[in-house]
Amino acid sequence: MRDFLIAIYEKFLRSVAQIPSNTVTTWRNDVFPLSLWLLLAISILTAILFYFFYNRLYSSYNSFGSWFRTFLLNGFITGIVAFIITYSAFSKAFKPVLTLSLWYAVINLLYGLLLFFVLSLIFKWFSTNGRKTPF
Amino acid sequence: MSSKNNLFIFGIGGTGTRVVKSLIMLLSAGVKINAEKVVPILIDPHETSDEYRKVKMMLEQYEKNFQHAKTTGSSFFSTEILPLGKLHSETVNDTEKIDNSFGLNFSKYAKNTFEEFIGYNKDMANQDQALVSMFFSEKDRKSEMAVGFRGNPSMGSVILNKLEDSEEFKFFKRVFNTGDKIFLVSSIFGGTGASGFPLLLKNLQNAGDNIQKAVKGAVSVMPYFKLNENNDSFIDSNSFITKTKAALSFYENQLKGIDELYYIADSQLAMHNNDEKTQENAAHLVEMMAAMGIVNFTDLPKGYDTNVASTQRDANFHECSVEVDNKELSLYNLDEETLRIIHKPVIRFLFLTYIYNNLGRKADSQPWFKETLGNEHEDSFKKGNGDFEPLVKFLIDYNAWLRELGVKERKFLPFNVDTDMNEWIVDHGKIVKKSFATKFFNQRLSDDKINGILNQEAKNTKIDQKGFDKLLELMDRATDSIYTKYFKI
């Protein structure tokens, strides 16, 4: 798990900014795991709501436009949630990790988009109205 | 293939044509008739009338739709209606074939004016001319045959007597099989129908053993409309009742050979424009109920002694009534038997029309649309051409017919599509009420719900190839589901 988190988050963060050495433990123990779980939870919940709730209530929700808006929304939510997690973790000394936190939010946004896309490809097969969404 | 149990329907005159039209509409919606094939034969000298041409065109569209319905097993257009000329028989050679028209080609037999037809000219002996003049006024004698007999049965009886010499009637005699049934539709108060009915019956009694013995039914439509005053017109609707009485007294003693005779009339007389050339009368409930008489005739579980001519059998008489004497009637004001037969088909056809004309136009993103039509058929579907054309044209005529039923008294208003979809069926009590819960759980009928049903049913269609047949199968399933969930009685 730890290696997985390092692979998907830390390596990416290190490639765009310097992680202060005194914060590495907090990132690894607090920020990454919570972000990942929330990323999964939010994306799954959004996909479920999209495919099995809104699509059942409103057939027009299965348009590509609706899917794309939900896709972006999911990305932004996961990004914002990641930023809030870092802020909570480093609230006493947030300024040194601000840039890093923003990059971290962007990474989560991208992962959110990717995950929602993958979940869409799975969930659509089980949705009556959304089985052709996004394509 | 056996052509047993065909039903030959002679639609005589304008009313005959209109009743046949109502029957086509009911059959298109999926009303079942107990006959393998229905063969309408329109006998109307007024071949140029819009109504006559429209009905002939509708029958042609129906025939095309039937071919698709046969492939898909759809309940819409499920009864085969075909022109007489397409009936095959071992006794008919290729050289004896007639054209594939649904009507008797009257213009071939009754050209120009009535006096030309009867040979009233200088070669006719003076005494004969005087005799003819006693029966027919100069106005009648000089009238063009192409617009019918203008409410004058005496003219009609002269011309229609030639019916048995027509190619179509000879062909009919050859293709008629033992077990086939005959139904005659006519009005009793006009010209063509009033004269044509007894004459045709007489011709049928002389048309061969199997036709003589065949089970025969007829509907005689009594006055249900009147015409406004028009001095230029040959037709005076004030004489309708008198003519009806005269014809009825004739029928009482002279009409033999009908096993089941249906009478229908309406005391709420609709007012029509007195224009004999166009005769643009709106469709009427009486015509629809007369068409239901044909359905009833094929459904009667009686055994007839078909070893003897129908003239030797006792006739049965039927009348039609409605539950209430209202000027406007809903589906639920019809008699129980009629309601049972037409309730489901007409509601399903209403939703077929709605889905095709409204919902389908904006359903590009729906799985049912993609899986049934795809990009390759989207254009044809939306423009209503190619395979989709017969259905689109038919739906236009069907909707016009349905609208017309609600125009003239006694109005038949089964649907009110200006309201919420759940309340479209007038007087249908059991509707899902509007509330937060029904909205939240999406229980009421809506475009979203219909799309959902279509998407669900699209998974169950058996036809693989995208296109019209797949769409028809889907519509059949989806409208059945809508009916069962929301409007079943």
XYZ file of C-alpha atoms in Angstrom:
624
model
C 0.000 0.000 0.000
C 2.726 2.410 1.040
C 4.664 1.655 -2.165
C 1.533 2.097 -4.209
C 0.825 5.485 -2.665
C 4.400 6.572 -3.201
C 4.123 5.433 -6.808
C 0.942 7.297 -7.611
C 1.432 10.447 -5.521
C 4.909 11.031 -4.170
C 6.867 10.386 -7.344
C 4.601 12.739 -9.213
C 4.892 15.441 -6.536
C 8.666 15.148 -6.451
C 8.803 15.624 -10.190
C 7.065 19.010 -9.962
C 8.218 20.371 -6.580
C 10.464 19.741 -3.625
C 8.781 18.007 -0.652
C 10.163 19.471 2.604
C 11.839 16.608 4.428
C 10.051 17.353 7.709
C 6.665 16.850 6.021
C 7.318 13.557 4.205
C 6.004 11.438 7.054
C 2.763 13.418 7.263
C 2.250 13.142 3.520
C 2.865 9.408 3.576
C 0.920 8.561 6.741
C -1.954 11.018 6.694
C -2.471 12.789 3.408
C -1.964 10.103 0.754
C -4.075 7.300 2.313
C -7.000 9.550 3.191
C -6.905 11.201 -0.236
C -6.911 7.857 -1.998
C -9.858 6.526 -0.015
C -11.817 9.683 -0.557
C -10.881 9.713 -4.226
C -12.269 6.199 -4.565
C -15.344 6.927 -2.459
C -16.225 10.162 -4.231
C -15.691 8.742 -7.720
C -17.692 5.599 -7.007
C -20.478 7.619 -5.405
C -20.556 10.073 -8.314
C -20.638 7.253 -10.846
C -23.393 5.459 -8.929
C -25.420 8.655 -8.684
C -24.885 9.359 -12.357
C -25.654 5.893 -13.707
C -28.198 4.553 -11.264
C -29.965 7.541 -9.789
C -30.049 10.532 -12.101
C -30.102 8.384 -15.209
C -33.035 6.458 -13.850
C -34.941 9.597 -12.951
C -34.052 11.700 -15.957
C -33.345 9.935 -19.210
C -31.770 13.080 -20.640
C -28.900 12.598 -18.173
C -27.449 9.954 -20.441
C -26.290 12.511 -22.992
C -22.567 12.925 -23.513
C -22.832 16.506 -22.267
C -24.304 15.401 -18.938
C -21.645 12.743 -18.577
C -18.878 15.206 -19.370
C -20.146 17.707 -16.805
C -20.288 14.958 -14.186
C -16.817 13.817 -15.227
C -15.437 17.346 -14.678
C -17.394 17.788 -11.457
C -15.973 14.579 -10.057
C -12.455 15.732 -10.939
C -12.923 19.107 -9.286
C -14.459 17.618 -6.143
C -11.620 15.142 -5.702
C -9.114 17.930 -6.358
C -10.723 20.268 -3.821
C -11.064 17.492 -1.252
C -7.348 16.677 -1.669
C -6.493 20.333 -1.102
C -8.647 20.423 2.045
C -6.934 17.275 3.337
C -3.486 18.832 2.930
C -4.672 22.055 4.532
C -6.001 20.103 7.520
C -2.804 18.116 7.810
C -0.497 21.151 7.625
C -2.730 23.879 8.973
C -0.100 25.064 11.478
C 2.575 25.489 8.774
C 0.658 25.506 5.558
C 2.534 28.223 3.675
C 5.648 26.111 2.846
C 3.462 23.390 1.329
C 0.969 25.621 -0.471
C 2.439 25.104 -3.935
C 2.799 21.436 -3.261
C -0.792 21.278 -2.069
C -2.007 22.906 -5.242
C -0.055 20.409 -7.324
C -1.460 17.661 -5.159
C -4.992 18.913 -5.850
C -4.239 18.862 -9.580
C -2.938 15.283 -9.352
C -6.106 14.206 -7.549
C -8.209 16.052 -10.082
C -6.533 14.085 -12.863
C -6.905 10.821 -10.959
C -10.543 11.702 -10.313
C -11.127 12.184 -14.031
C -9.339 8.958 -14.864
C -11.144 6.958 -12.210
C -14.568 8.268 -13.180
C -13.820 7.386 -16.791
C -12.823 3.845 -15.836
C -15.814 3.444 -13.537
C -18.062 4.704 -16.346
C -16.803 1.960 -18.614
C -17.766 -0.580 -15.948
C -20.988 0.885 -14.552
C -22.552 1.696 -17.881
C -23.127 -2.000 -18.566
C -25.398 -2.188 -15.541
C -27.365 0.959 -16.265
C -30.560 0.736 -18.328
C -30.549 4.301 -19.507
C -26.821 4.969 -19.405
C -25.487 1.927 -21.161
C -24.413 3.976 -24.154
C -22.827 6.750 -22.078
C -20.261 8.140 -22.694
C -20.170 6.055 -25.856
C -50.916 -21.390 -48.829
C -54.542 -21.705 -47.889
C -56.721 -18.670 -48.352
C -59.465 -19.968 -46.060
C -61.514 -17.685 -43.890
C -60.917 -14.505 -45.766
C -63.271 -11.657 -45.122
C -64.478 -9.719 -48.134
C -65.797 -6.307 -47.191
C -67.816 -4.402 -49.742
C -67.738 -0.741 -48.813
C -70.555 0.786 -50.800
C -70.759 4.525 -51.344
C -69.230 7.322 -49.287
C -70.289 5.877 -45.941
C -68.988 2.459 -46.961
C -65.629 4.007 -47.749
C -65.536 5.859 -44.447
C -66.461 2.803 -42.409
C -63.699 0.861 -44.151
C -61.381 3.725 -43.239
C -62.346 3.404 -39.579
C -61.748 -0.319 -39.759
C -58.277 0.242 -41.202
C -57.504 2.601 -38.329
C -58.681 0.112 -35.731
C -56.762 -2.751 -37.327
C -53.631 -0.643 -37.628
C -53.800 -0.003 -33.887
C -53.937 -3.725 -33.309
C -57.633 -4.504 -32.938
C -57.969 -8.174 -33.763
C -60.364 -9.422 -36.370
C -61.120 -13.076 -36.759
C -60.107 -13.471 -40.404
C -56.923 -14.547 -42.081
C -57.085 -11.821 -44.674
C -59.330 -8.831 -45.052
C -60.150 -7.860 -48.599
C -61.899 -4.489 -48.881
C -63.664 -3.782 -52.137
C -64.759 -0.183 -52.378
C -67.746 0.434 -54.582
C -68.037 4.137 -55.015
C -68.507 5.883 -58.330
C -67.192 9.019 -56.664
C -63.629 7.913 -57.318
C -62.359 11.463 -57.508
C -63.395 12.340 -53.969
C -60.546 13.100 -51.581
C -61.892 10.623 -49.093
C -61.968 7.765 -51.584
C -58.449 8.471 -52.829
C -57.149 8.910 -49.319
C -58.591 5.604 -48.178
C -57.073 3.846 -51.166
C -53.695 5.416 -50.375
C -54.027 4.467 -46.717
C -54.723 0.893 -47.658
C -51.552 0.888 -49.718
C -49.533 2.260 -46.800
C -51.157 -0.274 -44.505
C -50.124 -3.086 -46.814
C -46.479 -1.985 -46.599
C -46.641 -1.673 -42.835
C -48.212 -5.095 -42.599
C -45.199 -6.636 -44.339
C -42.961 -5.229 -41.599
C -45.390 -6.223 -38.853
C -45.384 -9.776 -40.171
C -41.597 -9.923 -39.852
C -41.549 -8.478 -36.370
C -44.666 -10.127 -34.965
C -45.896 -6.684 -33.988
C -49.505 -6.278 -32.938
C -49.750 -3.049 -34.926
C -50.866 -3.657 -38.518
C -51.105 -7.334 -37.662
C -54.108 -8.158 -39.846
C -53.409 -8.676 -43.497
C -55.440 -6.316 -45.639
C -54.899 -6.784 -49.316
C -56.498 -5.800 -52.583
C -58.692 -8.281 -54.381
C -56.224 -8.522 -57.264
C -53.537 -9.903 -54.959
C -55.607 -12.847 -53.824
C -54.262 -15.968 -55.366
C -56.365 -18.852 -56.435
C -55.689 -21.995 -58.376
C -58.634 -21.150 -60.551
C -57.190 -17.855 -61.733
C -54.870 -17.689 -64.715
C -52.360 -14.917 -65.162
C -54.372 -13.559 -68.048
C -57.399 -13.166 -65.810
C -55.630 -11.040 -63.221
C -57.011 -7.624 -62.329
C -55.117 -4.602 -61.134
C -54.187 -4.297 -57.477
C -56.655 -1.619 -56.654
C -58.816 -1.697 -53.545
C -61.784 -0.356 -55.429
C -64.008 -1.407 -58.217
C -62.886 0.526 -61.261
C -66.116 2.415 -61.671
C -64.955 4.871 -64.265
C -64.737 1.994 -66.713
C -68.412 1.163 -66.314
C -70.082 4.448 -65.605
C -68.692 7.148 -67.822
C -70.001 10.621 -68.473
C -73.634 11.390 -67.680
C -76.464 9.215 -66.456
C -78.451 9.676 -69.688
C -75.463 8.545 -71.742
C -75.208 5.478 -69.528
C -78.846 4.488 -70.067
C -78.809 5.475 -73.739
C -81.306 8.289 -73.355
C -80.799 9.969 -76.705
C -82.492 10.509 -79.999
C -82.253 6.800 -80.791
C -84.401 5.911 -77.797
C -88.068 5.407 -78.565
C -90.306 8.279 -77.541
C -92.367 6.121 -75.182
C -89.186 4.935 -73.462
C -87.924 8.486 -73.201
C -91.203 9.494 -71.616
C -90.991 6.623 -69.143
C -87.429 7.508 -68.183
C -88.464 11.158 -67.778
C -91.118 10.112 -65.292
C -88.513 8.601 -63.000
C -85.555 10.858 -63.588
C -85.577 14.624 -63.847
C -83.477 16.356 -66.473
C -81.093 17.424 -63.729
C -80.668 13.799 -62.676
C -80.293 12.563 -66.228
C -77.581 15.056 -67.022
C -75.647 14.490 -63.820
C -72.059 13.258 -64.072
C -71.555 9.717 -62.820
C -68.131 10.515 -61.460
C -69.568 12.186 -58.357
C -71.800 9.305 -57.325
C -75.570 9.147 -57.289
C -76.084 12.206 -55.109
C -78.476 10.623 -52.684
C -80.582 9.182 -55.500
C -80.958 5.412 -55.041
C -83.061 4.960 -58.173
C -80.118 6.086 -60.324
C -77.751 3.947 -58.324
C -79.855 0.848 -58.755
C -79.732 1.214 -62.549
C -75.977 1.605 -62.690
C -74.993 -0.811 -59.950
C -77.002 -3.518 -61.664
C -74.074 -3.691 -64.083
C -71.771 -4.543 -61.216
C -71.842 -8.271 -61.873
C -70.376 -7.708 -65.334
C -67.289 -6.012 -63.952
C -63.892 -7.749 -64.107
C -63.503 -7.286 -60.370
C -66.745 -9.048 -59.520
C -65.905 -11.928 -61.850
C -62.493 -12.178 -60.228
C -64.104 -12.118 -56.795
C -66.281 -15.076 -57.766
C -63.213 -17.040 -58.846
C -61.111 -16.423 -55.757
C -63.892 -16.854 -53.214
C -63.389 -20.026 -51.215
C -65.797 -22.025 -49.115
C -65.490 -20.736 -45.559
C -64.797 -17.161 -46.581
C -67.189 -14.546 -45.252
C -68.748 -11.484 -46.789
C -69.619 -8.205 -45.146
C -71.432 -5.322 -46.779
C -71.224 -1.760 -45.539
C -73.588 0.886 -46.776
C -75.707 3.791 -45.704
C -79.438 3.542 -45.974
C -80.161 7.214 -46.556
C -77.960 8.124 -49.492
C -77.734 7.093 -53.117
C -74.946 4.662 -53.793
C -75.174 2.748 -50.532
C -78.960 2.584 -50.340
C -79.246 1.217 -53.859
C -76.031 -0.756 -53.900
C -76.674 -2.884 -50.837
C -79.758 -4.822 -52.007
C -78.395 -5.000 -55.557
C -75.068 -6.369 -54.472
C -76.820 -8.860 -52.238
C -78.930 -9.956 -55.187
C -75.775 -10.350 -57.292
C -74.127 -12.373 -54.545
C -77.084 -14.751 -54.452
C -76.521 -15.465 -58.132
C -72.741 -15.639 -57.956
C -72.230 -19.339 -57.426
C -72.853 -22.015 -54.869
C -70.120 -21.179 -52.355
C -70.961 -17.478 -52.369
C -74.670 -18.217 -51.988
C -73.965 -20.340 -48.943
C -71.316 -18.098 -47.449
C -71.957 -16.419 -44.119
C -72.873 -12.821 -44.774
C -73.103 -9.802 -42.578
C -73.977 -6.204 -43.245
C -74.134 -2.898 -41.514
C -76.721 -0.455 -42.618
C -75.858 3.014 -41.451
C -78.878 5.171 -40.803
C -78.781 8.981 -40.626
C -76.062 10.339 -38.396
C -75.431 13.663 -40.061
C -77.326 16.356 -41.873
C -76.266 18.801 -44.533
C -76.707 22.524 -44.566
C -79.025 24.113 -47.123
C -77.535 24.376 -50.603
C -79.846 25.000 -53.538
C -77.134 24.022 -56.015
C -76.759 20.592 -54.487
C -78.663 17.511 -55.557
C -78.692 16.236 -51.999
C -81.303 17.343 -49.486
C -80.685 15.943 -46.036
C -84.316 16.627 -45.039
C -85.202 13.535 -47.029
C -82.773 11.258 -45.170
C -85.342 10.040 -42.645
C -88.023 9.481 -45.277
C -85.554 7.559 -47.426
C -84.506 5.533 -44.435
C -88.085 4.589 -43.635
C -88.726 3.613 -47.246
C -85.574 1.525 -47.410
C -86.292 -0.152 -44.079
C -89.758 -1.195 -45.189
C -88.180 -2.598 -48.352
C -85.546 -4.465 -46.343
C -88.207 -5.867 -44.015
C -89.861 -7.836 -46.791
C -87.298 -8.125 -49.553
C -83.875 -8.354 -47.985
C -82.907 -11.999 -47.767
C -79.586 -13.672 -47.341
C -77.930 -11.641 -44.587
C -77.076 -13.696 -41.507
C -76.117 -10.811 -39.273
C -77.517 -7.375 -39.912
C -76.237 -4.427 -37.911
C -78.082 -1.139 -37.652
C -76.571 2.051 -36.393
C -77.653 5.665 -36.259
C -77.214 8.749 -34.144
C -79.847 11.125 -32.886
C -77.227 13.854 -32.419
C -77.002 14.747 -36.068
C -73.686 16.294 -37.017
C -73.954 19.164 -39.476
C -71.811 18.850 -42.597
C -71.163 21.155 -45.497
C -73.404 20.237 -48.432
C -70.797 19.923 -51.163
C -71.417 16.822 -53.202
C -68.156 17.178 -55.098
C -65.835 17.099 -52.110
C -68.025 15.416 -49.460
C -65.425 16.371 -46.897
C -67.242 14.973 -43.912
C -65.165 14.577 -40.787
C -64.799 11.041 -39.491
C -67.494 10.139 -36.994
C -68.046 7.795 -34.081
C -70.891 6.095 -35.954
C -68.440 5.044 -38.665
C -66.079 3.659 -36.063
C -68.878 1.747 -34.346
C -70.041 0.421 -37.715
C -66.472 -0.823 -38.227
C -66.734 -2.482 -34.832
C -69.775 -4.277 -36.225
C -67.450 -5.932 -38.740
C -65.132 -7.023 -35.941
C -68.109 -8.346 -33.985
C -69.385 -10.226 -37.042
C -66.150 -12.198 -37.379
C -66.097 -12.933 -33.662
C -69.584 -14.377 -33.327
C -69.196 -17.918 -32.060
C -72.284 -19.121 -33.916
C -72.470 -22.123 -36.169
C -74.259 -21.498 -39.444
C -75.776 -24.159 -41.629
C -73.592 -23.530 -44.664
C -75.083 -26.425 -46.583
C -77.903 -24.133 -47.610
C -77.952 -20.716 -49.220
C -77.866 -17.831 -46.782
C -81.367 -16.884 -47.932
C -82.593 -20.067 -46.243
C -81.103 -19.094 -42.894
C -82.646 -16.828 -40.286
C -81.190 -13.387 -39.947
C -80.003 -11.922 -36.669
C -80.189 -8.236 -35.942
C -77.841 -6.094 -33.927
C -77.953 -2.549 -32.702
C -75.388 -0.390 -31.025
C -75.856 1.780 -27.987
C -73.722 3.855 -25.681
C -73.922 4.073 -21.909
C -74.797 7.749 -21.704
C -76.531 10.222 -23.982
C -73.758 12.803 -23.866
C -72.694 15.067 -26.681
C -69.116 14.118 -25.957
C -68.078 10.562 -25.299
C -64.901 9.114 -23.910
C -63.602 5.585 -24.300
C -65.336 4.691 -21.057
C -68.751 5.709 -22.369
C -68.634 2.979 -25.002
C -70.253 -0.352 -24.338
C -68.248 -2.866 -22.334
C -67.489 -5.175 -25.253
C -66.232 -2.392 -27.510
C -64.170 -0.978 -24.667
C -62.609 -4.381 -24.063
C -61.635 -4.700 -27.710
C -60.316 -1.237 -28.490
C -59.033 0.093 -25.151
C -55.566 -1.402 -25.327
C -54.921 -0.980 -29.064
C -55.909 2.670 -29.285
C -53.944 3.657 -26.192
C -50.891 1.788 -27.410
C -51.179 3.417 -30.811
C -51.451 6.820 -29.169
C -48.112 6.236 -27.492
C -46.576 4.833 -30.651
C -47.529 8.089 -32.349
C -46.159 10.154 -29.505
C -42.882 8.284 -29.343
C -42.374 8.447 -33.066
C -43.406 12.035 -33.643
C -42.208 13.703 -30.456
C -39.955 11.720 -28.207
C -37.946 10.037 -30.947
C -36.901 13.345 -32.504
C -34.813 14.246 -29.470
C -33.725 10.795 -28.408
C -30.334 10.623 -30.134
C -28.490 9.952 -26.896
C -30.842 7.198 -25.792
C -29.566 3.633 -25.907
C -32.811 2.486 -27.546
C -32.253 4.974 -30.333
C -28.625 3.990 -30.846
C -29.317 0.286 -30.657
C -32.423 0.329 -32.814
C -31.568 2.903 -35.416
C -27.965 3.952 -35.064
C -26.383 6.574 -37.284
C -27.288 4.691 -40.439
C -31.066 4.979 -39.956
C -31.252 8.194 -37.923
C -31.772 10.376 -40.941
C -34.513 8.204 -42.464
C -36.255 8.023 -39.101
C -36.235 11.782 -38.585
C -37.139 12.659 -42.157
C -39.666 9.841 -42.399
C -38.436 8.442 -45.675
C -37.282 5.027 -46.881
C -38.702 2.162 -44.848
C -40.171 4.629 -42.369
C -42.307 6.473 -44.897
C -45.423 4.235 -44.843
C -45.627 4.457 -41.059
C -45.074 8.211 -40.983
C -47.752 8.777 -43.597
C -50.081 6.429 -41.824
C -49.599 8.138 -38.479
C -50.516 11.472 -40.041
C -53.767 10.009 -41.348
C -54.462 8.201 -38.091
C -54.069 11.368 -36.055
C -56.253 13.300 -38.454
C -58.907 10.596 -38.140
C -58.720 10.637 -34.379
C -59.001 14.425 -34.313
C -61.966 14.347 -36.681
C -63.838 11.959 -34.388
C -63.924 14.748 -31.849
C -65.082 17.489 -34.196
C -68.740 16.786 -34.952
C -71.457 15.701 -32.603
C -71.696 13.163 -31.208
C -68.037 13.810 -30.434
C -65.737 10.981 -29.534
C -62.909 12.315 -27.420
C -60.920 9.409 -26.033
C -57.762 11.443 -25.421
C -56.812 14.886 -24.262
C -53.167 15.298 -25.130
C -53.115 18.935 -24.000
C -52.940 17.786 -20.394
C -50.290 15.982 -18.397
C -49.372 12.672 -20.036
C -50.774 10.709 -17.098
C -54.196 12.198 -17.781
C -54.269 11.790 -21.540
C -56.876 9.041 -21.384
C -60.087 10.903 -20.651
C -62.045 9.468 -17.707
C -59.337 6.956 -16.862
C -59.577 7.072 -13.103
C -56.546 5.096 -12.064
C -53.661 7.480 -12.512
C -50.500 7.892 -10.469
C -51.112 11.103 -8.535
C -48.588 13.915 -8.470
C -46.679 14.033 -5.181
C -43.149 14.419 -3.897
C -42.834 10.649 -3.450
C -44.078 9.781 -6.949
C -41.797 12.441 -8.372
C -38.801 11.344 -6.337
C -39.229 7.696 -7.226
C -40.115 8.571 -10.798
C -43.393 6.703 -10.705
C -45.467 8.950 -12.937
C -45.393 8.586 -16.672
C -43.096 11.091 -18.333
C -40.708 11.380 -21.255
C -37.972 10.156 -18.944
C -40.040 7.191 -17.903
C -40.935 6.301 -21.493
C -37.292 6.514 -22.508
C -36.494 4.253 -19.583
C -39.096 1.743 -20.736
C -37.790 1.919 -24.282
C -34.233 1.435 -23.065
C -35.315 -1.530 -20.998
C -37.290 -3.133 -23.802
C -34.547 -2.501 -26.355
C -32.510 -5.107 -24.506
C -35.214 -7.693 -25.171
C -35.787 -7.218 -28.891
C -35.193 -10.295 -30.996
C -34.396 -8.633 -34.291
C -30.677 -7.981 -34.543
C -30.451 -5.797 -37.589
C -30.968 -2.109 -36.941
C -33.738 -0.402 -38.860
C -37.474 -0.132 -39.172
C -38.313 -3.721 -38.234
C -36.325 -3.493 -35.027
C -37.973 -0.176 -34.216
C -41.441 -1.618 -34.799
C -40.687 -4.540 -32.513
C -39.402 -2.153 -29.866
C -42.476 0.064 -30.139
C -44.667 -2.991 -29.805
C -42.945 -4.055 -26.605
C -42.646 -0.579 -25.103
C -46.224 0.498 -25.733
C -47.421 -2.789 -24.281
C -45.364 -2.102 -21.187
C -46.671 1.474 -20.899
C -50.244 0.252 -21.234
C -49.824 -2.537 -18.700
C -48.146 -0.306 -16.118
C -50.298 2.793 -16.448
C -53.573 2.336 -18.275
C -54.734 -1.234 -17.953
C -58.364 -1.691 -16.941
